[in-house]
mmCIF file of C-alpha atoms in Angstrom:
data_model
loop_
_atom_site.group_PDB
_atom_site.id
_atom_site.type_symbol
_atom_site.label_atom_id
_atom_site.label_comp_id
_atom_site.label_asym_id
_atom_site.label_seq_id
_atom_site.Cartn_x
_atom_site.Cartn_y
_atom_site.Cartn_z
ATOM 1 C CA UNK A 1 -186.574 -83.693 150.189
ATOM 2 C CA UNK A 2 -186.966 -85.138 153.531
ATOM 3 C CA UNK A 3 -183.724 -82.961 154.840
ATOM 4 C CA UNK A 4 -185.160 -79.811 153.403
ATOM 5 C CA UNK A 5 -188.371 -79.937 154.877
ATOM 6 C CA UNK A 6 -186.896 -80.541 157.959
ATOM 7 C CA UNK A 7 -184.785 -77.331 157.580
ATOM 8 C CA UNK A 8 -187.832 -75.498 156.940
ATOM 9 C CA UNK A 9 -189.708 -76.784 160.175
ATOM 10 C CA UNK A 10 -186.468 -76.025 162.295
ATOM 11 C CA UNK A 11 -186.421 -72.164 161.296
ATOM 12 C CA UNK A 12 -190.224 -71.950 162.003
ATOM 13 C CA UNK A 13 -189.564 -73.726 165.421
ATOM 14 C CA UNK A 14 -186.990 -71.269 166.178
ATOM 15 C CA UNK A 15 -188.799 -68.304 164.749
ATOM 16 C CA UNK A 16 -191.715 -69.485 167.436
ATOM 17 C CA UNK A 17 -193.531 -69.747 164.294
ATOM 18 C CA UNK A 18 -194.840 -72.931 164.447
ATOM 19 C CA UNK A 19 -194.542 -76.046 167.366
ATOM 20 C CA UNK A 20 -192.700 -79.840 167.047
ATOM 21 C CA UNK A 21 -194.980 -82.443 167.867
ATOM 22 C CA UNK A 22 -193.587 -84.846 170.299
ATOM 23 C CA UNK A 23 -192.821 -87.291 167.524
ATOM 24 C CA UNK A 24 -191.114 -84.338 165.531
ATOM 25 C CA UNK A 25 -188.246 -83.714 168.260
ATOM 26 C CA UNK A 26 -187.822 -87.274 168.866
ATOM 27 C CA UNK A 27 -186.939 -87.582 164.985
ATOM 28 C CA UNK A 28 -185.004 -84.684 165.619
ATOM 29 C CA UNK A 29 -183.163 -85.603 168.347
ATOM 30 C CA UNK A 30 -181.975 -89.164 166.595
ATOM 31 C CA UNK A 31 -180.679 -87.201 163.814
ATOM 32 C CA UNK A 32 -178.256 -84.703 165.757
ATOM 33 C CA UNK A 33 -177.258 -87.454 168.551
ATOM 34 C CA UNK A 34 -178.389 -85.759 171.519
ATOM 35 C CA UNK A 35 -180.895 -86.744 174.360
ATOM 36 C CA UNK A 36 -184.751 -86.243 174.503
ATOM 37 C CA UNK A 37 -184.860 -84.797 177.577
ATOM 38 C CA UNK A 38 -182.158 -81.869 176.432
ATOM 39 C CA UNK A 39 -185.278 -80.199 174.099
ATOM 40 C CA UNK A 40 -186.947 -79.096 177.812
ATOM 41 C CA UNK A 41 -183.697 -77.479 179.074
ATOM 42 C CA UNK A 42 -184.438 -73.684 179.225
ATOM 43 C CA UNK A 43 -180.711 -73.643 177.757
ATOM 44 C CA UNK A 44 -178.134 -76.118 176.381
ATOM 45 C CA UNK A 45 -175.789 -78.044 179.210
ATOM 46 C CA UNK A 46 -171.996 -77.383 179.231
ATOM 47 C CA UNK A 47 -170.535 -80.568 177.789
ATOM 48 C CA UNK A 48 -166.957 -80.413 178.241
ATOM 49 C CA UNK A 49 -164.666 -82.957 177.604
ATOM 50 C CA UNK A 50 -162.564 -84.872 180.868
ATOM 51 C CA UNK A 51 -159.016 -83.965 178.810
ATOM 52 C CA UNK A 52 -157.248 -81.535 177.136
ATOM 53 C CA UNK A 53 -157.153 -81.928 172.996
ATOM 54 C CA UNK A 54 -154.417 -80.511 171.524
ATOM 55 C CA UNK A 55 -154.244 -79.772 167.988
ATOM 56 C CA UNK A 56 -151.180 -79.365 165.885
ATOM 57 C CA UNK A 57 -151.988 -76.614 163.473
ATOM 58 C CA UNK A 58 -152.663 -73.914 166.865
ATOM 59 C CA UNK A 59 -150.334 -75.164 169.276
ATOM 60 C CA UNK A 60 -153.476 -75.466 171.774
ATOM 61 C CA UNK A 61 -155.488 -77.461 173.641
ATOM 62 C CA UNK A 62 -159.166 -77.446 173.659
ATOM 63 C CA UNK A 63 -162.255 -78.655 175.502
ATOM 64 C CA UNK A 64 -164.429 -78.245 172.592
ATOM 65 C CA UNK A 65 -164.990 -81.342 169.843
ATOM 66 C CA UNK A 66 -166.978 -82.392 167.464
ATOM 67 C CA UNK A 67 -170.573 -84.474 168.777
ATOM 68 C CA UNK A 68 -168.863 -87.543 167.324
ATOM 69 C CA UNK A 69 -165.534 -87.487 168.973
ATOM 70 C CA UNK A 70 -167.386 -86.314 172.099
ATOM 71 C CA UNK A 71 -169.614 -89.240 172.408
ATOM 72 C CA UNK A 72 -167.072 -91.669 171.689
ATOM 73 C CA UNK A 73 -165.038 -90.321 174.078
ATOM 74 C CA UNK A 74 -168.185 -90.595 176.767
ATOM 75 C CA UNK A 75 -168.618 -94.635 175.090
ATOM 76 C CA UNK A 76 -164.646 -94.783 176.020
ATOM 77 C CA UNK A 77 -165.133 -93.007 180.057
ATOM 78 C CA UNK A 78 -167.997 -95.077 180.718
ATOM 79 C CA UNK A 79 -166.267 -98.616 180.136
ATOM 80 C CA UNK A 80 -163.076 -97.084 182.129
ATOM 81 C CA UNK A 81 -165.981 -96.068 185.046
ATOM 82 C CA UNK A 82 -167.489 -99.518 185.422
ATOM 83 C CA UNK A 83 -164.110 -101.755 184.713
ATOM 84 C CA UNK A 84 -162.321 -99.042 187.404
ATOM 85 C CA UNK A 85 -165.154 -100.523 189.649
ATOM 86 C CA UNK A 86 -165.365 -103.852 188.673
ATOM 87 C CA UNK A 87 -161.412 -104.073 189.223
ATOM 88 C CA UNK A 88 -161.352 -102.678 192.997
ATOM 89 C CA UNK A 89 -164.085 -104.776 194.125
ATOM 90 C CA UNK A 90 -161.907 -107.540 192.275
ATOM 91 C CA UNK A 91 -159.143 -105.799 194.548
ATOM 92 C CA UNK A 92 -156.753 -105.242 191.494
ATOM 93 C CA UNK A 93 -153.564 -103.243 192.849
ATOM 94 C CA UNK A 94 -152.955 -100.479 191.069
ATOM 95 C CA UNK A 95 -150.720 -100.365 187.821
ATOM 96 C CA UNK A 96 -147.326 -99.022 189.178
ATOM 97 C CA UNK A 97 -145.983 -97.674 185.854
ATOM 98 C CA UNK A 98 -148.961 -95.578 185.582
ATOM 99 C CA UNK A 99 -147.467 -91.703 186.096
ATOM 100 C CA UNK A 100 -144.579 -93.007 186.567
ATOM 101 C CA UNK A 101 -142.314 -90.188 184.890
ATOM 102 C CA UNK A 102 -143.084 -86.664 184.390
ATOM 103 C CA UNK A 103 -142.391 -83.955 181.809
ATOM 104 C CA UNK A 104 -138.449 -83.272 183.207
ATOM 105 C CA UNK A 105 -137.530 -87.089 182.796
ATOM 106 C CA UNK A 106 -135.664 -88.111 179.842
ATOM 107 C CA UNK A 107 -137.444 -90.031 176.743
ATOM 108 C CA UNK A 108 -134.828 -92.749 177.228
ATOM 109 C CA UNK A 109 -135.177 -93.348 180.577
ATOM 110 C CA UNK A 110 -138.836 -93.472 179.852
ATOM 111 C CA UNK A 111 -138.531 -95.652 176.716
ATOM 112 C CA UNK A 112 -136.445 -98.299 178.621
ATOM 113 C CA UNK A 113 -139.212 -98.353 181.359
ATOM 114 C CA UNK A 114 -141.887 -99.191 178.494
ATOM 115 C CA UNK A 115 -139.959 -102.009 177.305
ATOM 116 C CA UNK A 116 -139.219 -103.459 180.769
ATOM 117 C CA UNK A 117 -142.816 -103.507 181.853
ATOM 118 C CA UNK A 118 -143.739 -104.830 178.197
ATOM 119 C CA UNK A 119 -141.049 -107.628 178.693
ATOM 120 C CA UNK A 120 -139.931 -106.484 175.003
ATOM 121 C CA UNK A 121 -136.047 -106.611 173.867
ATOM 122 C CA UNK A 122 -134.940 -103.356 171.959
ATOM 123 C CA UNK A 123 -135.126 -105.384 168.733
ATOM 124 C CA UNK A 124 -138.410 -106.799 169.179
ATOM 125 C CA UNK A 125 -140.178 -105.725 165.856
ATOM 126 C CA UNK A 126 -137.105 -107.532 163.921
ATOM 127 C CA UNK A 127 -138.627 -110.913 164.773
ATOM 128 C CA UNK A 128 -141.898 -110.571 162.760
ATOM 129 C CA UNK A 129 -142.499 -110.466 158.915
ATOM 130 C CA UNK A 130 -144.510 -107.592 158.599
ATOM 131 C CA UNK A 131 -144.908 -104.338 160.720
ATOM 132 C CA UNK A 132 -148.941 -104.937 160.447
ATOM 133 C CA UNK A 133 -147.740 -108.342 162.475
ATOM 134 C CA UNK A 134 -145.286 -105.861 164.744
ATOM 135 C CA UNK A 135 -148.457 -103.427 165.583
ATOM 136 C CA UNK A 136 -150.848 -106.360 166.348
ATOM 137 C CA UNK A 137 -148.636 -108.016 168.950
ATOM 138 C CA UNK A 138 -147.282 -104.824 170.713
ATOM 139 C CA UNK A 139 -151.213 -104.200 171.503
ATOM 140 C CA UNK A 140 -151.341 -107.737 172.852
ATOM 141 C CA UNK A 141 -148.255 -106.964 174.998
ATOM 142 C CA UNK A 142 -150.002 -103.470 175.990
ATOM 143 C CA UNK A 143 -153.199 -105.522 176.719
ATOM 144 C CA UNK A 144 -151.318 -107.646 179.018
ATOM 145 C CA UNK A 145 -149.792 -104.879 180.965
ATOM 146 C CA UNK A 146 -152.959 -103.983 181.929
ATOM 147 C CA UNK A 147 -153.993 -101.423 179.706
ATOM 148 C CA UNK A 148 -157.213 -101.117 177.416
ATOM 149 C CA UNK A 149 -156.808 -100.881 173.961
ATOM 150 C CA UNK A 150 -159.217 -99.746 171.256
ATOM 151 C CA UNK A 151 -158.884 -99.175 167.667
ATOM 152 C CA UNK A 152 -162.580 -97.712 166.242
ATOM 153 C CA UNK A 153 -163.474 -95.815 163.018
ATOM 154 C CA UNK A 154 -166.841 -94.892 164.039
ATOM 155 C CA UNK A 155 -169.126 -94.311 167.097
ATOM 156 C CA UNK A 156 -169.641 -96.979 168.566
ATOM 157 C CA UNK A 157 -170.903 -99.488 165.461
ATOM 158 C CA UNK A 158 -172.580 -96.214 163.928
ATOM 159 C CA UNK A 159 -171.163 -96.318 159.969
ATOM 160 C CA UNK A 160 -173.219 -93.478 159.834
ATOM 161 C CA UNK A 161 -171.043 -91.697 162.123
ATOM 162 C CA UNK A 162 -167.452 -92.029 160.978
ATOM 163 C CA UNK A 163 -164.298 -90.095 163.265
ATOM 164 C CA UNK A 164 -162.602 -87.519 161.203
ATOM 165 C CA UNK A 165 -159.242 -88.443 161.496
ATOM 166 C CA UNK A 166 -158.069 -84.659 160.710
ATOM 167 C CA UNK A 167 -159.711 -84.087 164.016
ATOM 168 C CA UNK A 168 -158.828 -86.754 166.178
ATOM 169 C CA UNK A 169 -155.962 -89.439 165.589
ATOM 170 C CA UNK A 170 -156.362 -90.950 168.881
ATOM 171 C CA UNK A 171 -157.004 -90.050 172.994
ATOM 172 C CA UNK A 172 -155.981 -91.932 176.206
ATOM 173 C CA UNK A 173 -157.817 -91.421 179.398
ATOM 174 C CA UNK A 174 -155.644 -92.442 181.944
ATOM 175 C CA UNK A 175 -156.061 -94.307 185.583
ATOM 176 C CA UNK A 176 -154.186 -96.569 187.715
ATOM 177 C CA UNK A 177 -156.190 -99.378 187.629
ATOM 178 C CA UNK A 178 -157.573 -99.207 183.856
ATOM 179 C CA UNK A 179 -156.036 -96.690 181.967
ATOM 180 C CA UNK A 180 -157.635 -96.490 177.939
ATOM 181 C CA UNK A 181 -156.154 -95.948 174.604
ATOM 182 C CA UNK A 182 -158.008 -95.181 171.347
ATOM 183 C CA UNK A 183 -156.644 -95.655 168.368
ATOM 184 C CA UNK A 184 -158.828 -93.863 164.957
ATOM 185 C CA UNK A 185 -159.299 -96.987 162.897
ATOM 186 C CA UNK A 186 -160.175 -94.630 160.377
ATOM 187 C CA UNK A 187 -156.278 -93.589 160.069
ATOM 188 C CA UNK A 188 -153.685 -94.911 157.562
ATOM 189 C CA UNK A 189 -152.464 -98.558 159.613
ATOM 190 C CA UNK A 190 -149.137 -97.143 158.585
ATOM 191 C CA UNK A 191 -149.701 -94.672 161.195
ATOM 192 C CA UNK A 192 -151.599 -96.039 163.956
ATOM 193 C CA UNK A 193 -148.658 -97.419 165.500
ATOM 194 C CA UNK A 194 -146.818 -94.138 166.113
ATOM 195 C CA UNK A 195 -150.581 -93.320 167.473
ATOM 196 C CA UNK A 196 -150.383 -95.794 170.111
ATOM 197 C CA UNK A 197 -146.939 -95.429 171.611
ATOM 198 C CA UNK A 198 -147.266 -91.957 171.655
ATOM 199 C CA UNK A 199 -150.730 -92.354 173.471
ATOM 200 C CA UNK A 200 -148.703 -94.766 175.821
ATOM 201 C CA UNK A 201 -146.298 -92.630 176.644
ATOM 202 C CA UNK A 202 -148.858 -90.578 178.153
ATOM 203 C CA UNK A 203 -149.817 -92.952 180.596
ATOM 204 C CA UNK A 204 -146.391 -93.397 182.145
ATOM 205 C CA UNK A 205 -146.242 -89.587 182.298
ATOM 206 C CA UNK A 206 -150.180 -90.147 184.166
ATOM 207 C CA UNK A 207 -151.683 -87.536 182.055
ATOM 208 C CA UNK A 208 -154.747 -87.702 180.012
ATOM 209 C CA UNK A 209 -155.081 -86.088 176.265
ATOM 210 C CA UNK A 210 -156.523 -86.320 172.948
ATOM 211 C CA UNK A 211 -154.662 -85.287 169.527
ATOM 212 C CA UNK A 212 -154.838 -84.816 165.613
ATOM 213 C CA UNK A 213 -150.582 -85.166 165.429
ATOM 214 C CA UNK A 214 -151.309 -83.849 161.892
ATOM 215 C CA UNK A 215 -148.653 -85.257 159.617
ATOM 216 C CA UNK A 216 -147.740 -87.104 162.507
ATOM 217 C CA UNK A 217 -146.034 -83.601 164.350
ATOM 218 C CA UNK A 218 -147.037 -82.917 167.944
ATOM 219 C CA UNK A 219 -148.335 -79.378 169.615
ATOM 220 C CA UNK A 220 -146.116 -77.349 170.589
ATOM 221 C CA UNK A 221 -146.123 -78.447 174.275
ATOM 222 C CA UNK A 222 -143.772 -80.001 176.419
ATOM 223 C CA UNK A 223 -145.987 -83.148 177.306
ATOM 224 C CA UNK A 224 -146.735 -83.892 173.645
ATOM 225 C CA UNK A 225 -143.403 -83.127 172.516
ATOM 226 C CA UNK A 226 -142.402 -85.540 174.792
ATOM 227 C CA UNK A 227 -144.490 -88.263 174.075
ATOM 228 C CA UNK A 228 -143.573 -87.529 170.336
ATOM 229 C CA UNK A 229 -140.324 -88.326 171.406
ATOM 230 C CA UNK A 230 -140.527 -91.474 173.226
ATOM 231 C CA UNK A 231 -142.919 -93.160 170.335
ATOM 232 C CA UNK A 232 -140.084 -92.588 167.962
ATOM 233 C CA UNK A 233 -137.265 -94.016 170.136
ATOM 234 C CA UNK A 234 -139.036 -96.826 171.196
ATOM 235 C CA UNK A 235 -140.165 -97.603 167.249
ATOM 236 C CA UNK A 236 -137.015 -96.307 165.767
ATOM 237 C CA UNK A 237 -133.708 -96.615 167.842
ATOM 238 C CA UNK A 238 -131.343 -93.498 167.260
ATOM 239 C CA UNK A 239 -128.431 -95.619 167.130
ATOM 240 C CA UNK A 240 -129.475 -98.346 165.103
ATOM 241 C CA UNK A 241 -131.021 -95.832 161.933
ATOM 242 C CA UNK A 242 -127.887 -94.002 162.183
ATOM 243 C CA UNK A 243 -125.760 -96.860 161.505
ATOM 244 C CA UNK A 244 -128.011 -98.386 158.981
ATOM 245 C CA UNK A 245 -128.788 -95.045 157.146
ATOM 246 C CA UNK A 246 -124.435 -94.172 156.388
ATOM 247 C CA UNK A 247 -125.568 -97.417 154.218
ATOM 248 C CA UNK A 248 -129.352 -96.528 152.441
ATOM 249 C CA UNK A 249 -131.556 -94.063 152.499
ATOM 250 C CA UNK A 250 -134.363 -96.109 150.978
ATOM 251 C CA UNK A 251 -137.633 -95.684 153.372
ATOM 252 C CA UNK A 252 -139.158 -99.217 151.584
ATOM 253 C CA UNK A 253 -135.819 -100.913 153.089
ATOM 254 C CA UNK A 254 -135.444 -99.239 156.149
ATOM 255 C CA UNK A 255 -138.911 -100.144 156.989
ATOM 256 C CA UNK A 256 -138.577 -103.367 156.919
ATOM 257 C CA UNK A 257 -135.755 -103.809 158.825
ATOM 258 C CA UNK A 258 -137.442 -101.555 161.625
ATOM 259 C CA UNK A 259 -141.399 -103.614 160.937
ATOM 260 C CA UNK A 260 -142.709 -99.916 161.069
ATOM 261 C CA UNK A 261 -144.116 -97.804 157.987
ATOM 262 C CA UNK A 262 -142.032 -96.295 155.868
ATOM 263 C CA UNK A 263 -143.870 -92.930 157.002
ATOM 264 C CA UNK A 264 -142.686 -93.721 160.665
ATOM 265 C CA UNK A 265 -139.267 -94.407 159.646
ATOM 266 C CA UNK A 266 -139.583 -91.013 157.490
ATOM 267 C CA UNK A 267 -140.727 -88.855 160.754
ATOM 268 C CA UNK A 268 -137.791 -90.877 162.851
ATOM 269 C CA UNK A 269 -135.607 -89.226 159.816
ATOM 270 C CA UNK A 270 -136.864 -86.177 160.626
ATOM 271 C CA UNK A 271 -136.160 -86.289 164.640
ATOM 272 C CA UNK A 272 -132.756 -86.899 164.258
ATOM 273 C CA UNK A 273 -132.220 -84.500 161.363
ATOM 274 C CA UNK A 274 -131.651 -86.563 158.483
ATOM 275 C CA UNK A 275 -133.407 -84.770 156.413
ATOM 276 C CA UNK A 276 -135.884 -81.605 156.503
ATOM 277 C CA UNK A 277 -139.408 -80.795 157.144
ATOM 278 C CA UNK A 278 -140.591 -80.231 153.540
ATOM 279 C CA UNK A 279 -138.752 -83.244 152.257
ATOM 280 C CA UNK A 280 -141.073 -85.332 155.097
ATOM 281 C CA UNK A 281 -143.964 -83.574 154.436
ATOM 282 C CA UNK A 282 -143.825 -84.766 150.722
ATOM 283 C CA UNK A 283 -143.283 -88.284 151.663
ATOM 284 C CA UNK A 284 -145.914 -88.231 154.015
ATOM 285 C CA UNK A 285 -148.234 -86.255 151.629
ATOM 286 C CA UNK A 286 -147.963 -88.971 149.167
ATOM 287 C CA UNK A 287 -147.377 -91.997 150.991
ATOM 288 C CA UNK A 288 -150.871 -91.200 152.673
ATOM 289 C CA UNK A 289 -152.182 -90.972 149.364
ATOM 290 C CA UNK A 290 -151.044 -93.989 148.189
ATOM 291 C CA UNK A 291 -152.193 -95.737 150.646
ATOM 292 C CA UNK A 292 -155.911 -94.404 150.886
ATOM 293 C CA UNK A 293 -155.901 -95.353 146.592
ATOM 294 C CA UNK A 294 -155.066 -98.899 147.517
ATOM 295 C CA UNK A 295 -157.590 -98.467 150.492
ATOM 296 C CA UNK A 296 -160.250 -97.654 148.191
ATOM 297 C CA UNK A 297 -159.207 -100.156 145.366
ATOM 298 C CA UNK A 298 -159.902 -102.878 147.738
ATOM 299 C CA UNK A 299 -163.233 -104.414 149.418
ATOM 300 C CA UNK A 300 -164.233 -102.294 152.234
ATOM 301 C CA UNK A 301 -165.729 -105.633 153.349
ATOM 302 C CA UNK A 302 -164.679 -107.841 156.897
ATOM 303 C CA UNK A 303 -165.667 -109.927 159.604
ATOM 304 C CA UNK A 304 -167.804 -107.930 161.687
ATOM 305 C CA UNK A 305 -166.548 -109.563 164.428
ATOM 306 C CA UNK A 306 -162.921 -109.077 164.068
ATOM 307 C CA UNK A 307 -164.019 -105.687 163.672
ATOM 308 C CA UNK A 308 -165.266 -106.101 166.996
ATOM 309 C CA UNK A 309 -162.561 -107.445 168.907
ATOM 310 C CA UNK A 310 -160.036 -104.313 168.400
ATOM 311 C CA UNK A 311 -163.343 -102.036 168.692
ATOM 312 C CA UNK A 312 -163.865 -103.548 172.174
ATOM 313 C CA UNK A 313 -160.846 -104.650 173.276
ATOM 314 C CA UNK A 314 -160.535 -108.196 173.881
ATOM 315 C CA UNK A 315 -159.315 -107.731 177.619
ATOM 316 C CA UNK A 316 -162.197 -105.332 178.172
ATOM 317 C CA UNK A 317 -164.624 -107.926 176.854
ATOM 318 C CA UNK A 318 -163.342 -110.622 178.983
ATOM 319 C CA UNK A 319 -163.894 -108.611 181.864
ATOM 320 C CA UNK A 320 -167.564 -107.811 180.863
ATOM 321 C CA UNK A 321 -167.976 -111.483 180.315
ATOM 322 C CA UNK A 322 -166.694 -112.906 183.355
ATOM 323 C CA UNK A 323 -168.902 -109.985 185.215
ATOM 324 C CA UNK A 324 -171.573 -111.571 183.473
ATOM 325 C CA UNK A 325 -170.928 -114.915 184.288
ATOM 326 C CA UNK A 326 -170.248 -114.027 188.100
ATOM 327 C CA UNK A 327 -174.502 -112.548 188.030
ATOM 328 C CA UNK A 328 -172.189 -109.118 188.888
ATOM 329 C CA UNK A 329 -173.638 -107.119 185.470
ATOM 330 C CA UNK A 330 -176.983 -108.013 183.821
ATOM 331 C CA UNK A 331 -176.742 -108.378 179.880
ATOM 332 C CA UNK A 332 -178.442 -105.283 179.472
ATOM 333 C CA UNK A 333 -175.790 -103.990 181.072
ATOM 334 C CA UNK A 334 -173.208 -106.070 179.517
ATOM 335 C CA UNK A 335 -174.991 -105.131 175.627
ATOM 336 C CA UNK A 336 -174.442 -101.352 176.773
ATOM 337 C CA UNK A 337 -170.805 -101.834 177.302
ATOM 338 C CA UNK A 338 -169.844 -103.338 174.216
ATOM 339 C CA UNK A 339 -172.060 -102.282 171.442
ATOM 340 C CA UNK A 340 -173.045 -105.580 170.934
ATOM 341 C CA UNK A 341 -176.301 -107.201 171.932
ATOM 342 C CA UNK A 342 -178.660 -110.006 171.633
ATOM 343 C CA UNK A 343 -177.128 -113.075 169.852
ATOM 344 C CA UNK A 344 -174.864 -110.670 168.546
ATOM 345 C CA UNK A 345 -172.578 -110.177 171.682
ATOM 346 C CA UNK A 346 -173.660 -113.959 172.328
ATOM 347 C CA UNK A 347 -171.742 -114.795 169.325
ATOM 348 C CA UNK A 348 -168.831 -113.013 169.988
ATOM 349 C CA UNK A 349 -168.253 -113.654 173.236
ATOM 350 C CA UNK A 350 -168.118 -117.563 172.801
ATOM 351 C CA UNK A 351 -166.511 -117.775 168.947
ATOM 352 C CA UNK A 352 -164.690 -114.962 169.366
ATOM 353 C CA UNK A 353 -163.344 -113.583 172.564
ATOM 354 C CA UNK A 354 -160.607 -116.045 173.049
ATOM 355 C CA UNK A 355 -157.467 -116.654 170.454
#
């Protein structure tokens, strides 16, 4: 009743037949997410996003998202501003790797790079049990490089505001001091991981982007493609499934020899040929599905602060709390950062932060 009525006072607002009250458009702007002050423009501002968002189904980028991936994308520049800051007057050199390659260089060459700086041998997933426990400690690894990593569902700690994942998969906004990757927590965990090498990839070709990667396929253009390719060599060696698939086809065995998803071995299949589109499209169609009926079989429950940790970024949060401790950011400031205030962000940052 409440939603209608509001309806009705909107079109008489815009008809001119009738005025909001100062309370009415601050109810008004809390509902659609935007500022106060925007209701006194005489007309909208342009709000364009700082990278290109490419989607899969047009083979274009755009400028234009939705108000949710938008502000999360402003939550994600405005950390980058202030730790950018916070890390030259800290004198941080820059990250050398950062734009390292460019579009012409080979996804190998590339690929060998991103191990080297990660310190990580080709067979590096082999040596843990699960590829959940493969995806949490090639973050760390990332982390430790230097670069930000966030994995977030919502905006900010909004549940009210949830990140289409048929929209937006991921983004990285790239820098040479703190370059940031964000991971849709909202996606299939099977997935994220071919998410977040492809999104770092883009930071040792120094360019910034967001994507869908429906069914986990690029755009059609070079940069992506590119990307696409180097997250599926580093996650899934060429020569290694070759050998092992004149042996088994099975996607539940090759995946745990690899400590990927079977959908990421599945798309690796597809690179290299093995099999064809539709037959990967099926798989994928279904695995997804599986997945999101075991999803919702489950307890959507957690530690809120877990939560928080990949939300934030634990290197991200250490910086915030050392500024902090250093009287170089006020808590206010420090509460704005993470999402997290009062006891809150007191809790996490002394039960929590460290492992």
């Amino acid at each position: 009743k409440n939603i209608i009525d509001s309806n009705i006072f909107i079109v008489k607002w815009i008809k001119g037949e009738k005025f909001p009250t100062v309370k009415q458009l601050e109810d008004f702007t809390h509902k659609v997410h935007v500022p106060f002050g925007y209701m006194f423009l005489q007309k909208p501002p342009e709000e364009n996003i700082p990278l290109p968002f490419f989607r899969t189904a047009n083979n274009q980028a755009t400028n234009k998202v939705s108000l949710n991936v938008f502000h999360t994308i402003q939550i994600i520049q405005d950390r980058q501003n202030w730790l950018t800051e916070y890390l030259q007057e800290l004198d941080f050199p820059n990250l050398k790797f950062v734009g390292k390659f460019n579009v012409n260089d080979s996804y190998n060459t590339i690929v060998d790079d991103i191990r080297n700086t990660l310190k990580l041998e080709v067979n590096w997933a082999t040596k843990h049990n699960t590829w959940e426990e493969a995806l949490d400690f090639i973050t760390h690894q990332i982390e430790d490089a230097g670069i930000i990593v966030t994995y977030n569902g919502i905006v900010g700690t909004n549940t009210r505001r949830p990140i289409d994942v048929n929209e937006c998969r991921g983004f990285v906004l790239v820098d040479k001091k703190a370059p940031f990757l964000f991971v849709n927590a909202a996606d299939a965990k099977a997935a994220q991981i071919f998410t977040l090498i492809h999104e770092l990839a883009h930071v040792w070709l120094g360019e910034s982007a967001g994507f869908d990667n429906q069914n986990l396929i690029p755009a059609d253009d070079p940069i992506e493609k590119l990307c696409d390719q180097v997250a599926a060599e580093f996650l899934v060696p060429q020569t290694y499934l070759i050998e092992k698939w004149k042996t088994t086809q099975d996607f539940k065995y090759l995946s745990r020899i690899f400590k990927v998803s079977q959908i990421v071995v599945a798309r690796r299949a597809l690179d290299l040929k093995l099999i064809n589109k539709t037959d990967f499209l099926n798989f994928y169609n279904q695995y997804i599905q599986e997945v999101k009926d075991k999803k919702d079989s489950q307890d959507s429950g957690g530690n809120f602060y877990f939560t928080a940790r990949k939300r934030v970024s634990l290197r991200f949060a250490s910086f915030v709390n050392n500024a902090v401790k250093e009287n170089k950011l006020l808590y206010r400031e420090a509460y704005k950062l993470t999402n997290l205030k009062g006891d809150t962000y007191n809790k996490f940052v002394t039960e929590y932060l460290f492992r």
